[in-house]
C-alpha cells in the first residue's frame, strides 16, 4: 500500500472484496492523500465503517481544495476533467450507515470535479438515503449517483433520478467536465474535434 503513494501514472485503483483492517486502511489513507494521479477509485465490499467513511469524506474535500482553476486542462478549446483528481468513486457494498449519510452528502454537493458516485449495497435506511436526494440538484456536474436502500420512498428515488437525468442532458458552461466525462458515462465533445484520451494505468486488488 505505501507504494501507491509514489506511482505517478496510476489513474484507476480498485479494492474489491478485500478486508481492509485498521492498519491497512491507515496506510491506504496516507497513500490516497499523497497520490495525485488517481482519478477512478473503487473500494467495494471491503467492510468499511462510518469512521472510515468520514476519513474518505475528508480526503474528498482535501483533493477538491487541491484542484484549482489553473489545474483544468484545455482540450480542443474546452475544459476537461483534470486526470489528476478524483472523478469517480465506488464505495458500494460497505457498512456505511445513516450516521455517514449527511456528512457524505454535504461533501458531494460541492465537489464539482466528481462525475460519478456509487453507494449501492450499504446500510443506509430511507432516512439516510433522503440526504442524498438534493445532491444532484446542487451539484450540476454530477452525472451518476447510484444508491439503493430498503424502504426508500418513491418520491426521493424519482427526485434523484430526474435530477441526474437533467444533469446528464446539459453541462454548465463552467463545468470542468465539458470535454470528457467519466468512463462508462456520457462523453461529450464536438464530432469534428475528436478528443484524444490518455492511456491510463490501472491497479486492481481482489480477494
PDB file of N, CA and C in Angstrom, residues 6-70:
ATOM      1  N   UNK A   6       3.524   6.678  -4.524  1.00  0.00           N
ATOM      2  CA  UNK A   6       4.574   7.160  -5.421  1.00  0.00           C
ATOM      3  C   UNK A   6       4.400   6.727  -6.871  1.00  0.00           C
ATOM      4  N   UNK A   7       3.258   6.115  -7.206  1.00  0.00           N
ATOM      5  CA  UNK A   7       3.024   5.688  -8.589  1.00  0.00           C
ATOM      6  C   UNK A   7       2.343   6.837  -9.328  1.00  0.00           C
ATOM      7  N   UNK A   8       3.121   7.610 -10.051  1.00  0.00           N
ATOM      8  CA  UNK A   8       2.613   8.818 -10.675  1.00  0.00           C
ATOM      9  C   UNK A   8       1.703   8.578 -11.857  1.00  0.00           C
ATOM     10  N   UNK A   9       1.761   7.379 -12.465  1.00  0.00           N
ATOM     11  CA  UNK A   9       0.952   7.103 -13.650  1.00  0.00           C
ATOM     12  C   UNK A   9      -0.317   6.327 -13.310  1.00  0.00           C
ATOM     13  N   UNK A  10      -0.610   6.167 -12.038  1.00  0.00           N
ATOM     14  CA  UNK A  10      -1.763   5.373 -11.609  1.00  0.00           C
ATOM     15  C   UNK A  10      -3.039   6.197 -11.696  1.00  0.00           C
ATOM     16  N   UNK A  11      -3.961   5.770 -12.570  1.00  0.00           N
ATOM     17  CA  UNK A  11      -5.211   6.511 -12.746  1.00  0.00           C
ATOM     18  C   UNK A  11      -6.409   5.783 -12.155  1.00  0.00           C
ATOM     19  N   UNK A  12      -6.386   4.442 -12.164  1.00  0.00           N
ATOM     20  CA  UNK A  12      -7.508   3.654 -11.656  1.00  0.00           C
ATOM     21  C   UNK A  12      -7.017   2.723 -10.558  1.00  0.00           C
ATOM     22  N   UNK A  13      -7.635   2.816  -9.392  1.00  0.00           N
ATOM     23  CA  UNK A  13      -7.249   1.985  -8.251  1.00  0.00           C
ATOM     24  C   UNK A  13      -8.490   1.299  -7.713  1.00  0.00           C
ATOM     25  N   UNK A  14      -8.444  -0.037  -7.597  1.00  0.00           N
ATOM     26  CA  UNK A  14      -9.620  -0.795  -7.169  1.00  0.00           C
ATOM     27  C   UNK A  14      -9.272  -1.775  -6.067  1.00  0.00           C
ATOM     28  N   UNK A  15     -10.078  -1.753  -4.998  1.00  0.00           N
ATOM     29  CA  UNK A  15     -10.037  -2.759  -3.943  1.00  0.00           C
ATOM     30  C   UNK A  15     -11.428  -3.386  -3.898  1.00  0.00           C
ATOM     31  N   UNK A  16     -11.522  -4.685  -4.192  1.00  0.00           N
ATOM     32  CA  UNK A  16     -12.818  -5.351  -4.269  1.00  0.00           C
ATOM     33  C   UNK A  16     -12.805  -6.600  -3.399  1.00  0.00           C
ATOM     34  N   UNK A  17     -13.742  -6.662  -2.459  1.00  0.00           N
ATOM     35  CA  UNK A  17     -13.898  -7.828  -1.580  1.00  0.00           C
ATOM     36  C   UNK A  17     -12.621  -8.160  -0.829  1.00  0.00           C
ATOM     37  N   UNK A  18     -11.989  -7.145  -0.314  1.00  0.00           N
ATOM     38  CA  UNK A  18     -10.785  -7.301   0.498  1.00  0.00           C
ATOM     39  C   UNK A  18     -11.064  -6.722   1.888  1.00  0.00           C
ATOM     40  N   UNK A  19     -10.657  -7.444   2.911  1.00  0.00           N
ATOM     41  CA  UNK A  19     -10.859  -6.961   4.270  1.00  0.00           C
ATOM     42  C   UNK A  19      -9.764  -5.954   4.612  1.00  0.00           C
ATOM     43  N   UNK A  20     -10.108  -4.677   4.578  1.00  0.00           N
ATOM     44  CA  UNK A  20      -9.150  -3.636   4.922  1.00  0.00           C
ATOM     45  C   UNK A  20      -9.231  -3.368   6.418  1.00  0.00           C
ATOM     46  N   UNK A  21      -8.320  -3.978   7.173  1.00  0.00           N
ATOM     47  CA  UNK A  21      -8.327  -3.756   8.613  1.00  0.00           C
ATOM     48  C   UNK A  21      -7.815  -2.357   8.929  1.00  0.00           C
ATOM     49  N   UNK A  22      -7.785  -2.003  10.196  1.00  0.00           N
ATOM     50  CA  UNK A  22      -7.435  -0.640  10.583  1.00  0.00           C
ATOM     51  C   UNK A  22      -6.022  -0.267  10.152  1.00  0.00           C
ATOM     52  N   UNK A  23      -5.096  -1.218  10.227  1.00  0.00           N
ATOM     53  CA  UNK A  23      -3.714  -0.942   9.834  1.00  0.00           C
ATOM     54  C   UNK A  23      -3.632  -0.689   8.331  1.00  0.00           C
ATOM     55  N   UNK A  24      -4.276  -1.559   7.554  1.00  0.00           N
ATOM     56  CA  UNK A  24      -4.266  -1.412   6.092  1.00  0.00           C
ATOM     57  C   UNK A  24      -4.948  -0.116   5.661  1.00  0.00           C
ATOM     58  N   UNK A  25      -6.071   0.201   6.304  1.00  0.00           N
ATOM     59  CA  UNK A  25      -6.790   1.410   5.921  1.00  0.00           C
ATOM     60  C   UNK A  25      -5.982   2.657   6.273  1.00  0.00           C
ATOM     61  N   UNK A  26      -5.274   2.616   7.392  1.00  0.00           N
ATOM     62  CA  UNK A  26      -4.435   3.752   7.768  1.00  0.00           C
ATOM     63  C   UNK A  26      -3.345   3.987   6.721  1.00  0.00           C
ATOM     64  N   UNK A  27      -2.756   2.899   6.230  1.00  0.00           N
ATOM     65  CA  UNK A  27      -1.745   3.019   5.179  1.00  0.00           C
ATOM     66  C   UNK A  27      -2.367   3.522   3.875  1.00  0.00           C
ATOM     67  N   UNK A  28      -3.572   3.033   3.575  1.00  0.00           N
ATOM     68  CA  UNK A  28      -4.261   3.457   2.361  1.00  0.00           C
ATOM     69  C   UNK A  28      -4.604   4.941   2.423  1.00  0.00           C
ATOM     70  N   UNK A  29      -5.015   5.411   3.583  1.00  0.00           N
ATOM     71  CA  UNK A  29      -5.341   6.824   3.765  1.00  0.00           C
ATOM     72  C   UNK A  29      -4.147   7.713   3.421  1.00  0.00           C
ATOM     73  N   UNK A  30      -2.981   7.352   3.908  1.00  0.00           N
ATOM     74  CA  UNK A  30      -1.766   8.125   3.627  1.00  0.00           C
ATOM     75  C   UNK A  30      -1.444   8.094   2.136  1.00  0.00           C
ATOM     76  N   UNK A  31      -1.584   6.900   1.531  1.00  0.00           N
ATOM     77  CA  UNK A  31      -1.269   6.756   0.110  1.00  0.00           C
ATOM     78  C   UNK A  31      -2.223   7.544  -0.770  1.00  0.00           C
ATOM     79  N   UNK A  32      -3.518   7.522  -0.426  1.00  0.00           N
ATOM     80  CA  UNK A  32      -4.515   8.241  -1.225  1.00  0.00           C
ATOM     81  C   UNK A  32      -4.316   9.751  -1.149  1.00  0.00           C
ATOM     82  N   UNK A  33      -3.855  10.227  -0.027  1.00  0.00           N
ATOM     83  CA  UNK A  33      -3.604  11.658   0.101  1.00  0.00           C
ATOM     84  C   UNK A  33      -2.365  12.072  -0.675  1.00  0.00           C
ATOM     85  N   UNK A  34      -1.376  11.195  -0.728  1.00  0.00           N
ATOM     86  CA  UNK A  34      -0.107  11.534  -1.380  1.00  0.00           C
ATOM     87  C   UNK A  34      -0.178  11.389  -2.893  1.00  0.00           C
ATOM     88  N   UNK A  35      -1.029  10.462  -3.390  1.00  0.00           N
ATOM     89  CA  UNK A  35      -1.086  10.217  -4.831  1.00  0.00           C
ATOM     90  C   UNK A  35      -2.056  11.201  -5.490  1.00  0.00           C
ATOM     91  N   UNK A  36      -1.555  11.978  -6.444  1.00  0.00           N
ATOM     92  CA  UNK A  36      -2.374  12.979  -7.119  1.00  0.00           C
ATOM     93  C   UNK A  36      -2.779  12.562  -8.525  1.00  0.00           C
ATOM     94  N   UNK A  37      -2.508  11.319  -8.907  1.00  0.00           N
ATOM     95  CA  UNK A  37      -2.815  10.891 -10.272  1.00  0.00           C
ATOM     96  C   UNK A  37      -4.086  10.049 -10.352  1.00  0.00           C
ATOM     97  N   UNK A  38      -4.548   9.500  -9.236  1.00  0.00           N
ATOM     98  CA  UNK A  38      -5.727   8.633  -9.246  1.00  0.00           C
ATOM     99  C   UNK A  38      -6.967   9.446  -9.609  1.00  0.00           C
ATOM    100  N   UNK A  39      -7.722   8.941 -10.574  1.00  0.00           N
ATOM    101  CA  UNK A  39      -8.962   9.610 -10.956  1.00  0.00           C
ATOM    102  C   UNK A  39     -10.187   8.742 -10.688  1.00  0.00           C
ATOM    103  N   UNK A  40     -10.030   7.417 -10.745  1.00  0.00           N
ATOM    104  CA  UNK A  40     -11.151   6.495 -10.538  1.00  0.00           C
ATOM    105  C   UNK A  40     -10.808   5.565  -9.380  1.00  0.00           C
ATOM    106  N   UNK A  41     -11.545   5.693  -8.283  1.00  0.00           N
ATOM    107  CA  UNK A  41     -11.248   4.937  -7.064  1.00  0.00           C
ATOM    108  C   UNK A  41     -12.410   4.029  -6.699  1.00  0.00           C
ATOM    109  N   UNK A  42     -12.115   2.741  -6.533  1.00  0.00           N
ATOM    110  CA  UNK A  42     -13.106   1.761  -6.099  1.00  0.00           C
ATOM    111  C   UNK A  42     -12.651   1.098  -4.808  1.00  0.00           C
ATOM    112  N   UNK A  43     -13.478   1.193  -3.773  1.00  0.00           N
ATOM    113  CA  UNK A  43     -13.277   0.440  -2.529  1.00  0.00           C
ATOM    114  C   UNK A  43     -14.619  -0.215  -2.245  1.00  0.00           C
ATOM    115  N   UNK A  44     -14.821  -1.400  -2.787  1.00  0.00           N
ATOM    116  CA  UNK A  44     -16.131  -2.050  -2.774  1.00  0.00           C
ATOM    117  C   UNK A  44     -16.068  -3.387  -2.046  1.00  0.00           C
ATOM    118  N   UNK A  45     -17.028  -3.606  -1.154  1.00  0.00           N
ATOM    119  CA  UNK A  45     -17.081  -4.875  -0.435  1.00  0.00           C
ATOM    120  C   UNK A  45     -15.920  -5.088   0.505  1.00  0.00           C
ATOM    121  N   UNK A  46     -15.414  -3.992   1.079  1.00  0.00           N
ATOM    122  CA  UNK A  46     -14.230  -4.069   1.929  1.00  0.00           C
ATOM    123  C   UNK A  46     -14.539  -3.871   3.413  1.00  0.00           C
ATOM    124  N   UNK A  47     -15.835  -3.828   3.754  1.00  0.00           N
ATOM    125  CA  UNK A  47     -16.225  -3.750   5.150  1.00  0.00           C
ATOM    126  C   UNK A  47     -15.951  -2.417   5.821  1.00  0.00           C
ATOM    127  N   UNK A  48     -15.871  -1.340   5.063  1.00  0.00           N
ATOM    128  CA  UNK A  48     -15.596  -0.031   5.664  1.00  0.00           C
ATOM    129  C   UNK A  48     -16.751   0.412   6.548  1.00  0.00           C
ATOM    130  N   UNK A  49     -16.424   1.094   7.654  1.00  0.00           N
ATOM    131  CA  UNK A  49     -17.440   1.564   8.590  1.00  0.00           C
ATOM    132  C   UNK A  49     -17.566   3.086   8.523  1.00  0.00           C
ATOM    133  N   UNK A  50     -18.433   3.657   9.345  1.00  0.00           N
ATOM    134  CA  UNK A  50     -18.681   5.093   9.303  1.00  0.00           C
ATOM    135  C   UNK A  50     -17.440   5.940   9.609  1.00  0.00           C
ATOM    136  N   UNK A  51     -16.648   5.621  10.652  1.00  0.00           N
ATOM    137  CA  UNK A  51     -15.441   6.423  10.893  1.00  0.00           C
ATOM    138  C   UNK A  51     -14.481   6.405   9.702  1.00  0.00           C
ATOM    139  N   UNK A  52     -14.350   5.247   9.041  1.00  0.00           N
ATOM    140  CA  UNK A  52     -13.502   5.191   7.855  1.00  0.00           C
ATOM    141  C   UNK A  52     -14.124   5.976   6.702  1.00  0.00           C
ATOM    142  N   UNK A  53     -15.456   5.944   6.619  1.00  0.00           N
ATOM    143  CA  UNK A  53     -16.139   6.741   5.609  1.00  0.00           C
ATOM    144  C   UNK A  53     -15.921   8.224   5.823  1.00  0.00           C
ATOM    145  N   UNK A  54     -15.879   8.658   7.090  1.00  0.00           N
ATOM    146  CA  UNK A  54     -15.620  10.064   7.387  1.00  0.00           C
ATOM    147  C   UNK A  54     -14.214  10.460   6.942  1.00  0.00           C
ATOM    148  N   UNK A  55     -13.275   9.556   7.081  1.00  0.00           N
ATOM    149  CA  UNK A  55     -11.917   9.830   6.600  1.00  0.00           C
ATOM    150  C   UNK A  55     -11.910   9.997   5.084  1.00  0.00           C
ATOM    151  N   UNK A  56     -12.699   9.161   4.397  1.00  0.00           N
ATOM    152  CA  UNK A  56     -12.815   9.300   2.947  1.00  0.00           C
ATOM    153  C   UNK A  56     -13.449  10.643   2.576  1.00  0.00           C
ATOM    154  N   UNK A  57     -14.424  11.079   3.369  1.00  0.00           N
ATOM    155  CA  UNK A  57     -15.027  12.402   3.151  1.00  0.00           C
ATOM    156  C   UNK A  57     -13.966  13.496   3.240  1.00  0.00           C
ATOM    157  N   UNK A  58     -13.124  13.405   4.261  1.00  0.00           N
ATOM    158  CA  UNK A  58     -12.067  14.399   4.438  1.00  0.00           C
ATOM    159  C   UNK A  58     -11.093  14.379   3.253  1.00  0.00           C
ATOM    160  N   UNK A  59     -10.825  13.192   2.715  1.00  0.00           N
ATOM    161  CA  UNK A  59      -9.932  13.084   1.564  1.00  0.00           C
ATOM    162  C   UNK A  59     -10.569  13.692   0.316  1.00  0.00           C
ATOM    163  N   UNK A  60     -11.881  13.493   0.156  1.00  0.00           N
ATOM    164  CA  UNK A  60     -12.588  14.097  -0.980  1.00  0.00           C
ATOM    165  C   UNK A  60     -12.464  15.614  -0.910  1.00  0.00           C
ATOM    166  N   UNK A  61     -12.684  16.168   0.277  1.00  0.00           N
ATOM    167  CA  UNK A  61     -12.573  17.611   0.469  1.00  0.00           C
ATOM    168  C   UNK A  61     -11.150  18.072   0.197  1.00  0.00           C
ATOM    169  N   UNK A  62     -10.180  17.333   0.699  1.00  0.00           N
ATOM    170  CA  UNK A  62      -8.777  17.720   0.535  1.00  0.00           C
ATOM    171  C   UNK A  62      -8.390  17.762  -0.936  1.00  0.00           C
ATOM    172  N   UNK A  63      -8.770  16.715  -1.685  1.00  0.00           N
ATOM    173  CA  UNK A  63      -8.441  16.697  -3.112  1.00  0.00           C
ATOM    174  C   UNK A  63      -9.203  17.790  -3.860  1.00  0.00           C
ATOM    175  N   UNK A  64     -10.420  18.073  -3.428  1.00  0.00           N
ATOM    176  CA  UNK A  64     -11.180  19.132  -4.064  1.00  0.00           C
ATOM    177  C   UNK A  64     -10.542  20.495  -3.873  1.00  0.00           C
ATOM    178  N   UNK A  65      -9.995  20.741  -2.694  1.00  0.00           N
ATOM    179  CA  UNK A  65      -9.325  22.005  -2.425  1.00  0.00           C
ATOM    180  C   UNK A  65      -7.995  22.101  -3.158  1.00  0.00           C
ATOM    181  N   UNK A  66      -7.381  20.957  -3.396  1.00  0.00           N
ATOM    182  CA  UNK A  66      -6.085  20.935  -4.084  1.00  0.00           C
ATOM    183  C   UNK A  66      -6.208  21.354  -5.539  1.00  0.00           C
ATOM    184  N   UNK A  67      -7.329  21.022  -6.135  1.00  0.00           N
ATOM    185  CA  UNK A  67      -7.507  21.319  -7.551  1.00  0.00           C
ATOM    186  C   UNK A  67      -8.071  22.732  -7.716  1.00  0.00           C
ATOM    187  N   UNK A  68      -7.393  23.536  -8.418  1.00  0.00           N
ATOM    188  CA  UNK A  68      -7.814  24.920  -8.629  1.00  0.00           C
ATOM    189  C   UNK A  68      -8.130  25.130 -10.100  1.00  0.00           C
ATOM    190  N   UNK A  69      -8.587  26.307 -10.417  1.00  0.00           N
ATOM    191  CA  UNK A  69      -8.926  26.634 -11.800  1.00  0.00           C
ATOM    192  C   UNK A  69      -7.731  26.439 -12.720  1.00  0.00           C
ATOM    193  N   UNK A  70      -6.543  26.703 -12.215  1.00  0.00           N
ATOM    194  CA  UNK A  70      -5.350  26.590 -13.057  1.00  0.00           C
ATOM    195  C   UNK A  70      -5.019  25.156 -13.405  1.00  0.00           C
TER     196      UNK A  70
END
